[in-house]
Amino acid sequence: MEMETRMKKRIRVEANTEPSESPFEALSEEILFLILDLLDSNPLDKKSFSLVSRSFFAVEARHRRSLTPLRPELLPFVLSRYNSISHLNLTLCPYLSDASLSSIASLLGPSLRSINLSGSRSYSHRGIESLANKCFNLEEIDVSNGVELTDEAAAAIGRMSKVERVRMGRCKKVTDLGIGCIAVCCPNLKLLCLKGCVGVTDLGVALIAVKCRKLRSLDVSFTMITKKCLPAIAQLPNLEDLCMTGCLGINDKALVTLKQGFKSLQALDMSNCQNISQASVSSILQKNPSLHHLNLSYCSPVNSMLSGLHGVFKLNSIKLDGCHVSTDGLKSLANSCISLKELSLSKCSGVTDEGISVIVAKHKDLVKLDATCCRYITDLSLAAITSSCASLVSLSMESCTKVTWEGFRLIGRHCPKLEELNLTDTDLDDEGLTSLSQCQNLTSLKIGICLKITDEGLIQIGRSCPHLQELDLYRSIGITDKGVSEIARGCSNLETICMSYCTSISDESLKCLSNCARLNTLEIRGCSLVSSVGISAIAARCCNLSKLDIKKCYEINDAAMLSFARFSHNLRQINLSYCSVTDVGVSALASISCLQVVTMLHLSGMSADGLAAALLMCGSLMKVKLHVSFKPFISPVLINRVESRGCMFQWLNKPFQVQLESSEVWKQQSHDIFVE
Amino acid sequence: MDQKQRSSFTYPPRNNSPQESFNPNYDYPQFNSQNRTESPYTPSQFFNSQAREWDPHALLSNLSFLEQKIHQMQNIVREMIRTNEGQNCNISELTAQRQLLTTDLTSTIIQLISTAGSFLPTIRTSLLSGNAPIPQLGSSIPSASSAPSPSAYQPNPSPDYEELTKGWGENVVESAGQIQIEDLDVKEGEDVGQDGDTLPIGSYEVLQLEKEEILAPHTHFCTICGKGFKRDANLRMHMRGHGDEYKSPAALAKPAREPGSQPIPVKRYSCPFVGCKRNKEHKNFQPLKTLLCVKNHYKRSHCEKSYTCSRCNTKKFSVLADLKTHEKHCGRDKWLCSCGTTFSRKDKLFGHVALFQGHTPALPSDEVKGKNEEINDKDDSGGVGYNDGDEYLDMKGGYFSPMVNFDSFSFEGLDEFSRTTFDPTENSFSFLRSGSPDFARKGPGN
């Protein structure tokens, strides 16, 4: 990477000395813009582009519309270069002061259209006021997680008269007064998220509904609202998406007595509303015939949610996770819906083969089916699913332990469009895996805790599923280097792989995986054979690596950390507990400029001083998990300083445990749950 | 109708009960006249206490009162005639006057009858028994269970009373006046039934307490030792200490609940402050309903406002409860709209904002907020003290008010104990109580 940069610099220097000679100068700005439009997928491509020449650099700066900076302190320089930014995402800046917000406001001014401040909680209403004063074209603002923001901040948002989308989840100090200011002053509001704003009551929400008639999407999850504001919400003429997750004040009475339904509602999320039951469900569906998406997850674990449904509904997708769903309920659902595309029955009790068969026989267009932990379904269900739902794209059958190889064979034979498949904790074996390899469009395959699978099956997958992006082999202990290298060879688009506790994995696998240039997430927890050699190969070649878990890889030492420091400039999250890393490695790691989350427990070679130095050096940290025994050795001044940069400390007291739990025991436990 | 008659009749309900003699009001009329709070006197009631011990003086005063009343009515009628001639009368005023006249007439007639009634039984008793007229009606009652008493006016279902009424009717009243009165009474009774709150004038007793009585902390006084109590129940418990006769269940029961008793006459109260709308002399007199109303009205309207709010230092109150109510909301109920309107409740503000275009709920501005915070801080520090005080008061209520009861209840036990111990000295202190035989009996028993 650095070599490339240096080469381009040399080109630029040459271009400067002999400007007329450069072939790039002939390209007009329009053409360069068109080229840049096509480069959106990978951020590094744009970086290379801007290094071609001075004019390319300037064109790239003018072309860029959205920016996600990592460090707020560099913002003034960055923004003076990119002065036509309209979308600013500051989620990766844990510390944003009012001063930095006001400098952003004065640098970008009216060109700013959208800003996301949800990663920081250190700014106040003054920062928002400066944005409101200068960025009068602002259409979207996200101040979620601003737990210290008060009504004044909400009033400042209210002053942005053009604002259309406001997200203020978890702003716990904002009350009805602040919401009232937004309601009155922002008539163009289309989206409002008040998730977890516990200070907001019926009064505020009702006022929003009265004043913001253009509202399309409203999220009042985890607030204290009751039935009093529902009539006002129901009157909103354009409301399409309403989310009321975890509103315990909403009960059957509120919904059943609601005179008419929500006028234009398409998606309704009522998950975790534990006070609603079957009566509300039929009332909702009958009053809102245009409803497409309904989420009733974890509403009623005891009573059947769907019994007694009648009518014709346009539902496309319904989520019933964690509810009790009887066969009769599924029958009435199947009969009353015209065409279901998505059905989620995750952790539903009462789901049987008969229920599944009825549903799939009626709804052949089913695209997504989640039957996680429906432990009573067998091959019969799979026969019904595979025979009628040829267009199935996503299937989740985690912990469906009664399904056998026969069922998996049917999946492979009849579901060619399948892209996502989750068979974690099932009885999958090599034969099944081999037939699954016929699903050549697979992008995500989760086959963790399948103790029977070996390299033989995995090789088939590697050979025939070139689009695979995500592979989960957690605790599938039959897998060795041979299978993984076949995957690495065949699935070059692989982005995420989890091989935790696959104890036979060694450096060889990692060397092969380093060919997958898009790899960004690697989990090899408990793979004790892996050493710094393998992980350094990954570091050197997978420059997108951002998430890494090498806990209990005892062989990994400072050498690996040094190579991370040198190559992995995108590393965000790392867990290196139990590794043989010393102060040298930790301080090398700290030099990675965008490292955000670090877990360092039981590092035998790390001293308190080394830790302190690393903490001081790594300015982008957001969360550090450390063993509680270090706490007394680190000066409180230092901790305060790091915390003031937006970093959170989590002091854990986990015992030192070298022995790995055997995976067979693990599987046995999951069977025991089933027996109970 | 019952109430009507009783208000005119004014024989107190306890008159017929055997405990009558225990009622201090009647045994100690001179005490009562001092202590009107206990038994408020109207002229008509005044007649009664006089009438019981029938004497010509009382009759004379009654008659002269009636004369006055008739004069008053004459004046009113004259006034009506005058206004009628002037042709500038207004119908509602006229009807109001007519109504006033009717009620006045009614009450006069009733008073006339009552005066006659107090007179008649003595005649009757003398007629029936052939004995000499018994001067004291009270003493005649036990023997005269068959004798008609004024209470015979009460339509009581008991056959005895029916008999009595019959006898009364046969012997004495066949007059048109009686019938007329009853008709009127029925009418009035209906009126009362229709609107209990705005009783027609004259259909209730108007009591007026003196300023000192209103402001006195106690309203119930022991007729023997003069000790004051806030509640009649406490007085009754206290009375037990004065002798066995006060210990009977009947004496301890609530007076109104006595079986066979007549309902209490409708009482309304007048404010002693002349010129006040609540004063009975006022043209549009609006009576006060209860004693508590009188107290609160008098304090609020005619007394100095001595309680100042500690938060705002501006609001003043003369009733402590008003101050407490205010302090609950003081400084906090400023729900302000951008238009400057303030509201005491948040939902009212939001209703206002929802109704009008462009009105915004106003946040407390920084400066004000700072001040408020300061105030709040102060309040917090001071408030803690205040709350502590409150708690202390509550504690007092919790811990000390039983002591008050203890005073009237359990002290007796203690007294007994102490008395048994100091029995020899008991007699020397017996002058303290009239009911000392009680203790003399108890002492040895313990």
PDB file of N, CA and C in Angstrom, chain A residues 447-472:
ATOM      1  N   ILE A 447     -22.686 -22.957   9.853  1.00  0.00           N
ATOM      2  CA  ILE A 447     -22.732 -24.381  10.209  1.00  0.00           C
ATOM      3  C   ILE A 447     -21.893 -24.615  11.453  1.00  0.00           C
ATOM      4  N   GLY A 448     -22.098 -23.722  12.439  1.00  0.00           N
ATOM      5  CA  GLY A 448     -21.400 -23.901  13.706  1.00  0.00           C
ATOM      6  C   GLY A 448     -22.006 -25.038  14.508  1.00  0.00           C
ATOM      7  N   ILE A 449     -21.205 -25.573  15.437  1.00  0.00           N
ATOM      8  CA  ILE A 449     -21.613 -26.675  16.312  1.00  0.00           C
ATOM      9  C   ILE A 449     -22.219 -27.840  15.522  1.00  0.00           C
ATOM     10  N   CYS A 450     -21.725 -28.075  14.303  1.00  0.00           N
ATOM     11  CA  CYS A 450     -22.097 -29.290  13.585  1.00  0.00           C
ATOM     12  C   CYS A 450     -20.891 -30.204  13.700  1.00  0.00           C
ATOM     13  N   LEU A 451     -20.921 -31.069  14.696  1.00  0.00           N
ATOM     14  CA  LEU A 451     -19.717 -31.821  15.038  1.00  0.00           C
ATOM     15  C   LEU A 451     -19.418 -32.907  14.013  1.00  0.00           C
ATOM     16  N   LYS A 452     -20.397 -33.226  13.161  1.00  0.00           N
ATOM     17  CA  LYS A 452     -20.202 -34.352  12.247  1.00  0.00           C
ATOM     18  C   LYS A 452     -19.525 -33.938  10.945  1.00  0.00           C
ATOM     19  N   ILE A 453     -19.487 -32.646  10.658  1.00  0.00           N
ATOM     20  CA  ILE A 453     -18.943 -32.271   9.350  1.00  0.00           C
ATOM     21  C   ILE A 453     -17.419 -32.280   9.385  1.00  0.00           C
ATOM     22  N   THR A 454     -16.824 -32.612   8.237  1.00  0.00           N
ATOM     23  CA  THR A 454     -15.362 -32.647   8.122  1.00  0.00           C
ATOM     24  C   THR A 454     -14.955 -31.879   6.868  1.00  0.00           C
ATOM     25  N   ASP A 455     -13.687 -31.958   6.569  1.00  0.00           N
ATOM     26  CA  ASP A 455     -13.148 -31.278   5.391  1.00  0.00           C
ATOM     27  C   ASP A 455     -13.837 -31.720   4.113  1.00  0.00           C
ATOM     28  N   GLU A 456     -14.234 -32.960   4.080  1.00  0.00           N
ATOM     29  CA  GLU A 456     -14.828 -33.522   2.866  1.00  0.00           C
ATOM     30  C   GLU A 456     -16.012 -32.689   2.372  1.00  0.00           C
ATOM     31  N   GLY A 457     -16.908 -32.393   3.321  1.00  0.00           N
ATOM     32  CA  GLY A 457     -18.063 -31.569   2.956  1.00  0.00           C
ATOM     33  C   GLY A 457     -17.656 -30.153   2.629  1.00  0.00           C
ATOM     34  N   LEU A 458     -16.770 -29.610   3.426  1.00  0.00           N
ATOM     35  CA  LEU A 458     -16.381 -28.209   3.262  1.00  0.00           C
ATOM     36  C   LEU A 458     -15.696 -27.976   1.917  1.00  0.00           C
ATOM     37  N   ILE A 459     -14.946 -28.974   1.474  1.00  0.00           N
ATOM     38  CA  ILE A 459     -14.266 -28.852   0.174  1.00  0.00           C
ATOM     39  C   ILE A 459     -15.303 -28.681  -0.935  1.00  0.00           C
ATOM     40  N   GLN A 460     -16.409 -29.449  -0.830  1.00  0.00           N
ATOM     41  CA  GLN A 460     -17.477 -29.318  -1.825  1.00  0.00           C
ATOM     42  C   GLN A 460     -18.045 -27.903  -1.843  1.00  0.00           C
ATOM     43  N   ILE A 461     -18.263 -27.363  -0.641  1.00  0.00           N
ATOM     44  CA  ILE A 461     -18.774 -25.995  -0.537  1.00  0.00           C
ATOM     45  C   ILE A 461     -17.793 -25.019  -1.203  1.00  0.00           C
ATOM     46  N   GLY A 462     -16.513 -25.189  -0.869  1.00  0.00           N
ATOM     47  CA  GLY A 462     -15.496 -24.290  -1.415  1.00  0.00           C
ATOM     48  C   GLY A 462     -15.440 -24.342  -2.916  1.00  0.00           C
ATOM     49  N   ARG A 463     -15.684 -25.510  -3.447  1.00  0.00           N
ATOM     50  CA  ARG A 463     -15.566 -25.656  -4.891  1.00  0.00           C
ATOM     51  C   ARG A 463     -16.771 -25.077  -5.625  1.00  0.00           C
ATOM     52  N   SER A 464     -17.950 -25.126  -4.987  1.00  0.00           N
ATOM     53  CA  SER A 464     -19.138 -24.775  -5.776  1.00  0.00           C
ATOM     54  C   SER A 464     -19.861 -23.502  -5.314  1.00  0.00           C
ATOM     55  N   CYS A 465     -19.413 -22.858  -4.250  1.00  0.00           N
ATOM     56  CA  CYS A 465     -20.117 -21.643  -3.799  1.00  0.00           C
ATOM     57  C   CYS A 465     -19.183 -20.447  -3.882  1.00  0.00           C
ATOM     58  N   PRO A 466     -18.988 -19.892  -5.053  1.00  0.00           N
ATOM     59  CA  PRO A 466     -18.008 -18.818  -5.211  1.00  0.00           C
ATOM     60  C   PRO A 466     -18.453 -17.488  -4.607  1.00  0.00           C
ATOM     61  N   HIS A 467     -19.758 -17.362  -4.330  1.00  0.00           N
ATOM     62  CA  HIS A 467     -20.246 -16.068  -3.817  1.00  0.00           C
ATOM     63  C   HIS A 467     -20.225 -15.980  -2.308  1.00  0.00           C
ATOM     64  N   LEU A 468     -19.787 -17.016  -1.664  1.00  0.00           N
ATOM     65  CA  LEU A 468     -19.841 -17.048  -0.200  1.00  0.00           C
ATOM     66  C   LEU A 468     -19.105 -15.844   0.400  1.00  0.00           C
ATOM     67  N   GLN A 469     -19.810 -15.132   1.261  1.00  0.00           N
ATOM     68  CA  GLN A 469     -19.199 -13.980   1.933  1.00  0.00           C
ATOM     69  C   GLN A 469     -19.022 -14.221   3.417  1.00  0.00           C
ATOM     70  N   GLU A 470     -19.897 -15.034   3.964  1.00  0.00           N
ATOM     71  CA  GLU A 470     -19.838 -15.249   5.401  1.00  0.00           C
ATOM     72  C   GLU A 470     -19.881 -16.740   5.689  1.00  0.00           C
ATOM     73  N   LEU A 471     -18.938 -17.206   6.471  1.00  0.00           N
ATOM     74  CA  LEU A 471     -18.898 -18.618   6.820  1.00  0.00           C
ATOM     75  C   LEU A 471     -18.669 -18.743   8.320  1.00  0.00           C
ATOM     76  N   ASP A 472     -19.545 -19.509   8.957  1.00  0.00           N
ATOM     77  CA  ASP A 472     -19.425 -19.693  10.399  1.00  0.00           C
ATOM     78  C   ASP A 472     -19.161 -21.162  10.688  1.00  0.00           C
TER      79      ASP A 472
END
